[in-house]
Coordinates of C-alpha atoms in Angstrom, one line a residue:
X19 CA 0.0 0.1 -0.1
X20 CA 2.6 2.4 0.9
X21 CA 4.4 1.9 -2.4
X22 CA 1.4 2.5 -4.2
X23 CA 0.9 5.9 -2.4
X24 CA 4.4 6.8 -3.2
X25 CA 3.9 6.1 -6.8
X26 CA 1.0 8.4 -7.1
X27 CA 1.5 11.4 -9.0
X28 CA 1.4 14.7 -7.1
X29 CA -0.9 17.8 -8.5
X30 CA 0.1 21.2 -7.3
X31 CA -1.2 24.5 -8.4
X32 CA 1.2 26.6 -10.4
X33 CA 4.6 27.5 -8.5
X34 CA 5.9 31.0 -9.2
X35 CA 9.5 31.9 -8.4
X36 CA 10.0 33.9 -5.2
X37 CA 10.2 37.2 -5.6
X38 CA 11.8 40.4 -3.8
X39 CA 10.1 43.4 -2.3
X40 CA 11.1 46.6 -0.2
X41 CA 7.3 47.5 0.0
X42 CA 5.8 46.1 2.8
X43 CA 1.9 46.5 1.2
X44 CA 3.5 44.9 -2.0
X45 CA 5.0 41.8 0.0
X46 CA 1.8 41.5 1.9
X47 CA -0.2 41.4 -1.4
X48 CA 1.7 38.7 -2.8
X49 CA 1.6 36.6 0.4
X50 CA -2.4 37.0 -0.1
X51 CA -2.0 35.9 -3.7
X52 CA 0.1 32.9 -2.9
X53 CA -2.1 31.6 0.2
X54 CA -5.4 32.4 -1.8
X55 CA -4.2 30.3 -4.9
X56 CA -3.0 27.4 -2.6
X57 CA -6.4 27.4 -0.5
X58 CA -8.8 27.8 -3.5
X59 CA -6.7 24.9 -5.3
X60 CA -7.4 22.6 -2.1
X61 CA -11.3 23.5 -1.8
X62 CA -11.8 22.5 -5.4
X63 CA -9.9 19.4 -5.6
X64 CA -11.4 18.4 -2.3
X65 CA -14.9 19.4 -3.2
X66 CA -14.5 17.2 -6.6
X67 CA -13.2 14.4 -4.8
X68 CA -16.2 14.4 -2.5
X69 CA -18.4 14.2 -5.5
X70 CA -16.3 12.1 -7.7
X71 CA -14.4 10.1 -5.4
X72 CA -10.6 9.3 -5.3
X73 CA -9.1 11.3 -8.2
X74 CA -6.3 8.9 -8.5
X75 CA -3.4 11.4 -7.5
X76 CA -2.2 13.3 -4.6
X77 CA -3.5 16.7 -4.2
X78 CA -1.0 19.1 -2.7
X79 CA -0.1 22.8 -2.1
X80 CA 2.3 24.8 0.4
X81 CA 1.8 27.6 2.3
X82 CA 4.0 30.8 1.4
X83 CA 6.7 32.2 3.4
X84 CA 8.6 35.3 4.0
X85 CA 12.3 34.8 3.6
X86 CA 15.4 37.2 4.5
X87 CA 19.1 36.8 4.3
X88 CA 21.6 39.2 5.8
X89 CA 25.5 39.1 5.6
X90 CA 26.5 41.7 8.2
X91 CA 25.8 42.5 11.7
X92 CA 23.4 45.5 11.5
X93 CA 23.5 48.6 13.8
X94 CA 20.1 48.2 15.4
X95 CA 18.3 50.9 17.9
X96 CA 19.3 49.5 21.3
X97 CA 15.7 50.5 22.6
X98 CA 14.1 48.0 20.0
X99 CA 13.3 44.4 21.2
X100 CA 11.9 43.2 18.1
X101 CA 12.1 43.9 14.2
X102 CA 15.6 42.5 13.4
X103 CA 17.3 39.2 13.2
X104 CA 20.1 38.6 15.8
X105 CA 22.9 37.6 13.5
X106 CA 23.8 37.0 9.8
X107 CA 22.0 34.4 8.0
X108 CA 18.9 33.3 6.3
X109 CA 15.6 33.5 8.5
X110 CA 12.1 32.3 7.4
X111 CA 8.5 31.9 8.4
X112 CA 5.5 30.3 6.8
X113 CA 2.4 32.3 6.5
X114 CA -1.4 31.6 6.8
X115 CA -4.4 33.8 6.6
X116 CA -2.3 36.6 5.5
X117 CA -5.5 39.0 4.9
X118 CA -6.3 38.5 8.5
X119 CA -2.9 39.4 9.4
X120 CA -2.4 42.0 7.1
X121 CA -1.4 44.9 9.6
X122 CA 0.8 42.7 11.8
X123 CA 2.7 41.2 8.7
X124 CA 3.3 45.0 7.3
X125 CA 4.4 46.2 10.7
X126 CA 6.8 43.4 11.2
X127 CA 8.1 43.5 7.5
X128 CA 8.6 47.3 7.6
X129 CA 11.0 47.3 10.6
X130 CA 12.7 44.1 8.8
X131 CA 13.5 46.0 5.8
X132 CA 14.3 49.2 7.4
X133 CA 16.6 47.8 10.1
X134 CA 18.6 45.5 7.9
X135 CA 18.4 47.6 4.4
X136 CA 17.9 44.8 2.3
X137 CA 14.8 43.1 0.4
X138 CA 12.7 40.3 1.8
X139 CA 11.5 37.4 -0.5
X140 CA 8.0 36.1 -0.8
X141 CA 7.7 32.7 -2.3
X142 CA 6.2 29.3 -1.7
X143 CA 7.6 27.4 1.3
X144 CA 8.2 23.4 1.3
X145 CA 5.4 23.0 4.0
X146 CA 2.3 21.6 2.7
X147 CA -1.2 23.1 3.7
X148 CA -3.4 20.7 5.4
X149 CA -6.8 20.4 3.6
X150 CA -8.7 20.8 6.9
X151 CA -7.0 24.7 7.3
X152 CA -7.3 25.6 3.9
X153 CA -11.0 24.9 3.8
X154 CA -11.5 26.8 6.9
X155 CA -11.5 29.7 4.8
X156 CA -14.8 28.5 3.4
X157 CA -17.5 28.4 5.9
X158 CA -20.0 26.4 3.7
X159 CA -17.5 23.4 3.6
X160 CA -16.5 20.9 6.2
X161 CA -13.9 18.1 6.2
X162 CA -15.9 14.9 7.2
X163 CA -13.9 12.9 10.1
X164 CA -12.0 10.0 9.0
X165 CA -13.8 7.3 7.5
X166 CA -16.9 9.3 6.7
X167 CA -15.7 9.7 2.9
X168 CA -15.4 6.9 0.3
X169 CA -11.6 7.2 0.3
X170 CA -9.0 7.7 3.0
X171 CA -8.6 11.4 2.9
X172 CA -4.7 11.2 4.0
X173 CA -4.2 9.2 0.8
X174 CA -5.2 12.4 -1.4
X175 CA -4.6 15.4 0.7
X176 CA -2.3 16.4 3.4
X177 CA -3.5 16.6 6.8
X178 CA -1.9 18.6 10.0
X179 CA 1.4 17.2 10.9
X180 CA 2.4 17.4 14.8
X181 CA 6.0 17.9 13.6
X182 CA 5.2 21.4 12.3
X183 CA 2.6 21.9 15.0
X184 CA 4.3 22.6 18.1
X185 CA 5.8 25.3 20.6
X186 CA 9.5 24.5 19.9
X187 CA 10.3 28.1 18.8
X188 CA 8.6 29.9 21.6
X189 CA 9.9 27.2 24.2
X190 CA 13.3 28.0 22.6
X191 CA 14.1 24.3 22.0
X192 CA 14.0 24.8 18.1
X193 CA 17.0 23.1 16.5
X194 CA 17.0 23.8 12.6
X195 CA 18.9 21.3 10.5
X196 CA 22.0 22.4 8.6
X197 CA 21.2 24.4 5.8
X198 CA 17.7 24.9 7.1
X199 CA 16.7 28.5 7.9
X200 CA 16.5 29.9 11.1
X201 CA 12.8 30.8 12.5
X202 CA 11.6 34.4 11.8
X203 CA 8.3 34.3 13.5
X204 CA 7.5 32.6 16.7
X205 CA 4.8 30.4 15.1
X206 CA 4.6 28.1 12.1
X207 CA 1.9 28.6 9.8
X208 CA 0.3 24.9 10.7
X209 CA 0.6 26.3 14.5
X210 CA -1.3 29.3 14.0
X211 CA -3.8 27.3 11.8
X212 CA -4.2 24.9 14.5
X213 CA -4.8 27.6 17.0
X214 CA -7.6 29.4 14.8
X215 CA -9.4 26.2 14.2
X216 CA -9.4 25.7 18.3
X217 CA -10.6 29.4 19.0
X218 CA -13.7 29.4 16.7
X219 CA -14.5 26.0 18.5
X220 CA -13.9 27.1 21.8
X221 CA -15.2 30.7 21.5
X222 CA -17.8 30.4 19.0
X223 CA -16.8 33.7 17.1
X224 CA -14.1 33.7 14.3
X225 CA -10.8 34.5 14.8
X226 CA -10.7 37.4 12.6
X227 CA -12.9 39.3 15.2
X228 CA -10.4 39.2 18.1
X229 CA -8.9 42.3 19.0
X230 CA -5.4 43.4 20.3
X231 CA -6.4 43.9 23.7
X232 CA -7.8 40.8 25.7
X233 CA -9.5 40.7 29.1
X234 CA -9.7 37.7 30.5
X235 CA -12.4 36.7 33.4
X236 CA -13.6 33.9 35.1
X237 CA -17.3 34.9 35.8
X238 CA -20.1 35.4 33.3
X239 CA -21.2 38.6 35.2
X240 CA -18.9 40.4 33.5
X241 CA -20.4 39.8 30.2
X242 CA -23.5 42.3 30.5
X243 CA -21.3 44.7 31.9
X244 CA -19.1 44.5 28.9
X245 CA -22.2 44.6 26.4
X246 CA -23.7 47.5 28.5
X247 CA -20.5 49.4 27.7
X248 CA -19.8 48.7 24.2
X249 CA -23.6 49.8 23.5
X250 CA -22.6 53.1 25.3
X251 CA -19.6 53.5 22.9
X252 CA -21.5 52.7 19.8
X253 CA -23.8 55.5 20.7
X254 CA -20.9 57.8 20.7
X255 CA -20.1 58.9 17.1
X256 CA -16.5 59.9 18.2
X257 CA -15.5 56.9 20.3
X258 CA -13.7 55.0 17.7
X259 CA -15.3 51.9 18.4
X260 CA -17.0 50.2 15.2
X261 CA -19.1 47.3 16.3
X262 CA -19.7 44.5 19.0
X263 CA -19.5 41.1 18.1
X264 CA -21.3 38.4 20.4
X265 CA -20.9 34.5 20.5
X266 CA -22.1 33.2 17.5
X267 CA -20.6 35.9 15.6
X268 CA -23.6 38.0 16.0
X269 CA -22.4 41.7 15.2
X270 CA -24.1 45.0 15.8
X271 CA -22.9 48.4 14.7
X272 CA -25.5 50.7 16.8
X273 CA -26.4 50.9 20.3
X274 CA -29.8 49.7 19.6
X275 CA -28.5 46.8 17.6
X276 CA -30.3 43.4 18.6
X277 CA -28.1 40.2 19.0
X278 CA -29.4 36.8 18.0
X279 CA -29.8 34.4 20.8
X280 CA -26.8 32.0 20.2
X281 CA -28.6 29.0 21.9
X282 CA -25.8 26.7 23.3
X283 CA -22.9 28.6 24.8
X284 CA -19.5 27.7 24.0
X285 CA -16.8 26.5 26.5
X286 CA -15.3 29.9 26.5
X287 CA -18.1 32.7 25.5
X288 CA -16.0 35.5 23.8
X289 CA -17.1 39.0 22.9
X290 CA -15.2 41.8 20.5
X291 CA -15.5 45.4 20.9
X292 CA -13.9 46.4 17.7
X293 CA -11.7 49.3 16.4
X294 CA -9.8 49.6 13.1
X295 CA -6.8 47.4 12.6
X296 CA -7.8 45.5 15.3
X297 CA -7.1 48.1 18.2
X298 CA -10.4 47.2 20.1
X299 CA -10.8 45.1 23.1
X300 CA -11.8 41.4 23.3
X301 CA -13.4 39.6 26.6
X302 CA -13.2 36.0 27.0
X303 CA -14.7 34.1 29.9
X304 CA -12.4 31.5 30.4
X305 CA -14.5 29.8 33.2
X306 CA -12.7 28.5 36.3
X307 CA -9.4 26.7 36.5
X308 CA -6.1 26.9 35.2
X309 CA -6.7 24.3 32.3
X310 CA -8.9 26.7 30.5
X311 CA -6.6 29.6 31.2
X312 CA -3.7 27.6 29.6
X313 CA -5.9 26.4 26.9
X314 CA -7.3 29.8 25.9
X315 CA -4.0 31.5 26.1
X316 CA -2.3 28.8 24.0
X317 CA -4.4 29.6 21.2
X318 CA -5.0 33.4 21.5
X319 CA -1.1 33.9 21.4
X320 CA -0.9 33.3 17.8
X321 CA -2.9 36.2 17.2
X322 CA 0.4 38.3 18.6
X323 CA -2.1 40.5 20.7
X324 CA -0.5 43.8 22.3
X325 CA -1.7 42.9 25.9
X326 CA -3.8 40.4 28.0
X327 CA -5.2 41.2 31.6
X328 CA -6.9 39.0 34.1
X329 CA -9.6 40.8 35.5
X330 CA -11.1 38.2 37.6
X331 CA -12.3 37.1 41.5
X332 CA -10.1 35.8 43.9
X333 CA -9.8 35.0 47.7
X334 CA -8.5 37.5 49.6
X335 CA -5.7 36.1 52.3
X336 CA -5.2 39.3 54.8
X337 CA -7.6 40.2 57.7
X338 CA -7.1 43.8 56.5
X339 CA -8.9 43.2 53.4
X340 CA -12.6 43.6 52.7
X341 CA -14.8 42.0 50.2
X342 CA -14.7 44.3 47.0
X343 CA -11.2 45.2 47.4
X344 CA -8.8 45.0 44.7
X345 CA -5.5 43.3 44.3
X346 CA -3.0 44.3 41.9
X347 CA -0.3 41.2 41.3
X348 CA 3.3 42.1 41.3
X349 CA 4.3 38.6 41.6
X350 CA 3.0 35.0 41.5
X351 CA 3.2 32.0 43.4
X352 CA 2.7 29.2 40.8
X353 CA 0.8 26.1 42.0
X354 CA -1.4 25.4 38.9
X355 CA 0.9 22.9 37.3
X356 CA -0.4 23.1 34.0
X357 CA 2.6 24.9 32.4
X358 CA 5.5 23.3 34.4
X359 CA 6.7 21.4 31.2
X360 CA 6.9 24.5 29.1
X361 CA 7.9 27.0 31.7
X362 CA 9.8 25.7 34.8
X363 CA 8.3 26.8 38.1
X364 CA 12.1 28.6 38.8
X365 CA 11.5 30.7 35.7
X366 CA 10.3 34.0 37.3
X367 CA 7.3 35.9 35.9
X368 CA 7.8 39.6 36.6
X369 CA 5.7 42.3 36.8
X370 CA 5.8 44.6 34.0
X371 CA 6.1 48.1 34.7
X372 CA 4.0 49.4 31.8
X373 CA 1.0 47.2 32.7
X374 CA 1.1 47.8 36.2
X375 CA 0.9 51.6 35.9
X376 CA -1.8 51.7 33.6
X377 CA -3.7 49.4 36.1
X378 CA -3.2 51.6 39.0
X379 CA -3.9 54.7 37.2
X380 CA -7.1 52.9 35.9
X381 CA -8.0 52.2 39.3
X382 CA -7.3 55.8 40.6
X383 CA -9.3 57.4 37.8
X384 CA -12.3 54.7 38.3
X385 CA -12.6 55.1 42.1
X386 CA -11.1 58.8 42.5
X387 CA -8.7 57.8 45.0
X388 CA -4.8 58.5 44.5
X389 CA -1.6 57.9 46.2
X390 CA -1.7 56.6 49.6
X391 CA -5.4 56.6 49.6
X392 CA -5.5 53.9 47.0
X393 CA -4.5 51.3 49.7
X394 CA -8.0 51.5 51.0
X395 CA -9.3 49.8 48.5
X396 CA -6.3 48.0 46.5
X397 CA -3.3 45.7 47.7
X398 CA -0.1 45.1 45.7
X399 CA 1.3 41.7 46.2
X400 CA 1.8 38.3 45.3
X401 CA -1.3 36.2 43.8
X402 CA -1.2 32.7 44.5
X403 CA -2.9 30.3 41.9
X404 CA -3.9 26.6 42.4
X405 CA -5.1 23.9 40.8
X406 CA -7.8 22.5 43.5
X407 CA -10.8 24.8 44.0
X408 CA -11.8 23.4 47.4
X409 CA -8.1 23.6 48.8
X410 CA -9.7 24.8 51.9
X411 CA -11.5 21.7 52.7
X412 CA -7.8 20.0 52.9
X413 CA -5.3 20.1 55.9
X414 CA -4.1 23.4 55.0
X415 CA -1.5 24.1 57.5
X416 CA 1.5 23.3 54.9
X417 CA -0.3 25.7 52.0
X418 CA -1.2 28.3 54.7
X419 CA 2.6 28.5 55.8
X420 CA 3.6 28.4 52.0
X421 CA 1.1 31.3 51.3
X422 CA 2.5 33.3 54.4
X423 CA 6.1 32.5 53.3
X424 CA 5.4 34.1 49.7
X425 CA 3.6 37.1 51.0
X426 CA 0.6 36.2 49.0
X427 CA -2.4 38.7 49.5
X428 CA -4.7 36.7 47.2
X429 CA -5.5 33.2 45.8
X430 CA -7.2 32.1 42.5
X431 CA -6.9 29.3 39.6
X432 CA -6.2 31.3 36.5
X433 CA -3.9 34.5 37.1
X434 CA -0.4 32.9 37.2
X435 CA -1.3 30.8 34.3
X436 CA -2.3 33.5 32.4
X437 CA 1.0 35.6 33.2
X438 CA 3.3 32.7 33.1
X439 CA 1.8 32.0 29.4
X440 CA 2.4 35.5 28.6
X441 CA 5.9 35.4 29.5
X442 CA 6.1 32.3 27.7
X443 CA 4.8 33.6 24.5
X444 CA 5.9 37.4 24.5
X445 CA 2.6 38.5 25.4
X446 CA 2.5 41.5 27.9
X447 CA 0.6 40.6 30.8
X448 CA -1.3 41.7 34.0
X449 CA -3.6 41.0 36.7
X450 CA -6.3 43.0 38.7
X451 CA -8.7 40.9 41.0
X452 CA -11.4 41.7 43.2
X453 CA -11.5 40.0 46.4
X454 CA -15.0 37.9 46.6
X455 CA -14.2 35.7 49.7
X456 CA -12.1 35.4 52.7
X457 CA -11.7 31.7 53.6
X458 CA -9.0 31.9 56.0
X459 CA -11.1 34.5 57.9
X460 CA -14.5 32.5 58.0
X461 CA -16.0 34.5 55.0
X462 CA -17.1 31.9 52.5
X463 CA -18.4 32.7 48.9
X464 CA -22.3 32.1 49.6
X465 CA -24.9 33.0 47.3
X466 CA -26.7 35.5 49.9
X467 CA -23.7 37.7 50.8
X468 CA -22.2 37.4 47.1
X469 CA -25.2 39.2 45.5
X470 CA -24.8 42.9 46.9
X471 CA -21.1 42.6 46.0
X472 CA -21.5 41.6 42.8
X473 CA -24.1 44.5 41.8
X474 CA -21.7 47.1 43.1
X475 CA -18.1 45.9 42.1
X476 CA -18.5 44.0 38.7
X477 CA -19.1 47.2 36.6
X478 CA -16.3 49.0 38.6
X479 CA -14.2 46.1 38.3
X480 CA -14.6 45.6 34.5
X481 CA -14.4 49.3 33.4
X482 CA -10.9 49.6 35.3
X483 CA -9.9 46.9 32.8
X484 CA -11.0 48.5 30.0
X485 CA -9.7 51.9 31.0
X486 CA -6.1 50.2 31.6
X487 CA -6.5 48.6 28.0
X488 CA -7.3 52.2 26.5
X489 CA -4.1 53.5 28.2
X490 CA -2.0 50.9 26.8
X491 CA -3.4 51.4 23.4
X492 CA -2.1 54.8 23.6
X493 CA 1.3 53.7 23.9
X494 CA 4.1 52.8 21.3
X495 CA 4.2 49.2 20.4
X496 CA 7.9 49.0 21.0
X497 CA 7.6 50.5 24.7
X498 CA 4.8 47.9 25.7
X499 CA 6.9 45.0 24.0
X500 CA 10.1 45.4 25.9
X501 CA 13.3 43.3 26.5
X502 CA 11.9 41.9 29.9
X503 CA 10.0 39.4 27.6
X504 CA 13.0 38.5 25.1
X505 CA 15.4 36.0 25.4
X506 CA 19.1 36.2 24.2
X507 CA 18.0 34.9 20.7
X508 CA 14.7 35.7 19.7
X509 CA 12.7 35.8 16.4
X510 CA 12.5 39.3 14.7
X511 CA 8.6 39.1 14.5
X512 CA 6.8 39.8 17.6

């Protein structure tokens, strides 16, 4: 059987020669043309095969790629942590969905050309495009599960390959073979396509709706407040926001727009308040637990957001705290366990000054408190993240001792995971939590006592997160993406 497969003729779309570009817009136009040709070829051959059966050939198309070769050490502005390669050589990145990533690609290509003074090459890579990812561009087509068709799908088309669908680049373990180019971007095209498919599944919104500023929460209560804020902004002609997208890709452009009931809710309901070039805000309700937090950030990271923040609830660990107080995390005690294989617990996850300042200023503006008075309602300190929601019910002298030794002021199940994955994926991160119970002091989270708290604090908390994101949006990209998130040798692209 294997011999028969190897003997099949391979049919591909036309394979033009690589072209050199010094104009970022024209380079991205070329990427779009190459990608569209490949995706449309796989769509057409797939649909024909579904009707007529095995075509007697293998059908294959390739991702486009960006490639640059430098022969000298360029003198780079030392303030810039990205936009340049680390040493002479050849670097390449496969590209998917270039129309969706157009603004990002143009930013990165412009920096690369400007810093090195050489043209980039746009051509086809040698990485096959899986048919599953190609037809994802066409909502009316789905690939049947293995065995559902009249022939074995992988006999005719390429399918996802785990050898090129991994986090080796961002984890710092990639080891190109001699003669192969070094990585130019943090993710391969297949890894991005995999996450785009997962995002559509988990959030029930198209990945193209995601904005560059992402808020994570662990309670559905925040969603109605986010929608209310979105409608306020859409009512203001000069707000800069253009539309609001709800679960199921329901979209409104006016304050009184009607959102259709999505029916069954997805695992991670997601909402997008959009601005041009993705400069708006996305809210993701990841639910409870570090596994969900890791899953969401694993996939959102491929969109290269400018920042993500956790705005959820937590247990207050100090007697001086009150329900409704805020906690601004400046360190994390990681006992969530879900990232230990990718980012060892001995790796520090530092607070990022730009994020911390934006959050503190947002709290001050929203509460009308400033300076020393902020301590009345906000503590800055270590946030502990655990993987056991009912940790209080176990023997807790040991855990309490660790919490005390770490100087923890709050405990939750998501924040350290989101921060650690932000560090791993080079996405600026931050955490502002709201105290909803104090288990060590007999104030457990019970329905009666929680209702008034939720009514008074949810709106304020969410608006602080939004205000912080709007402050970050006004900062230059190079200021937010500092060297604190970059290792010794990094990809040129963010």
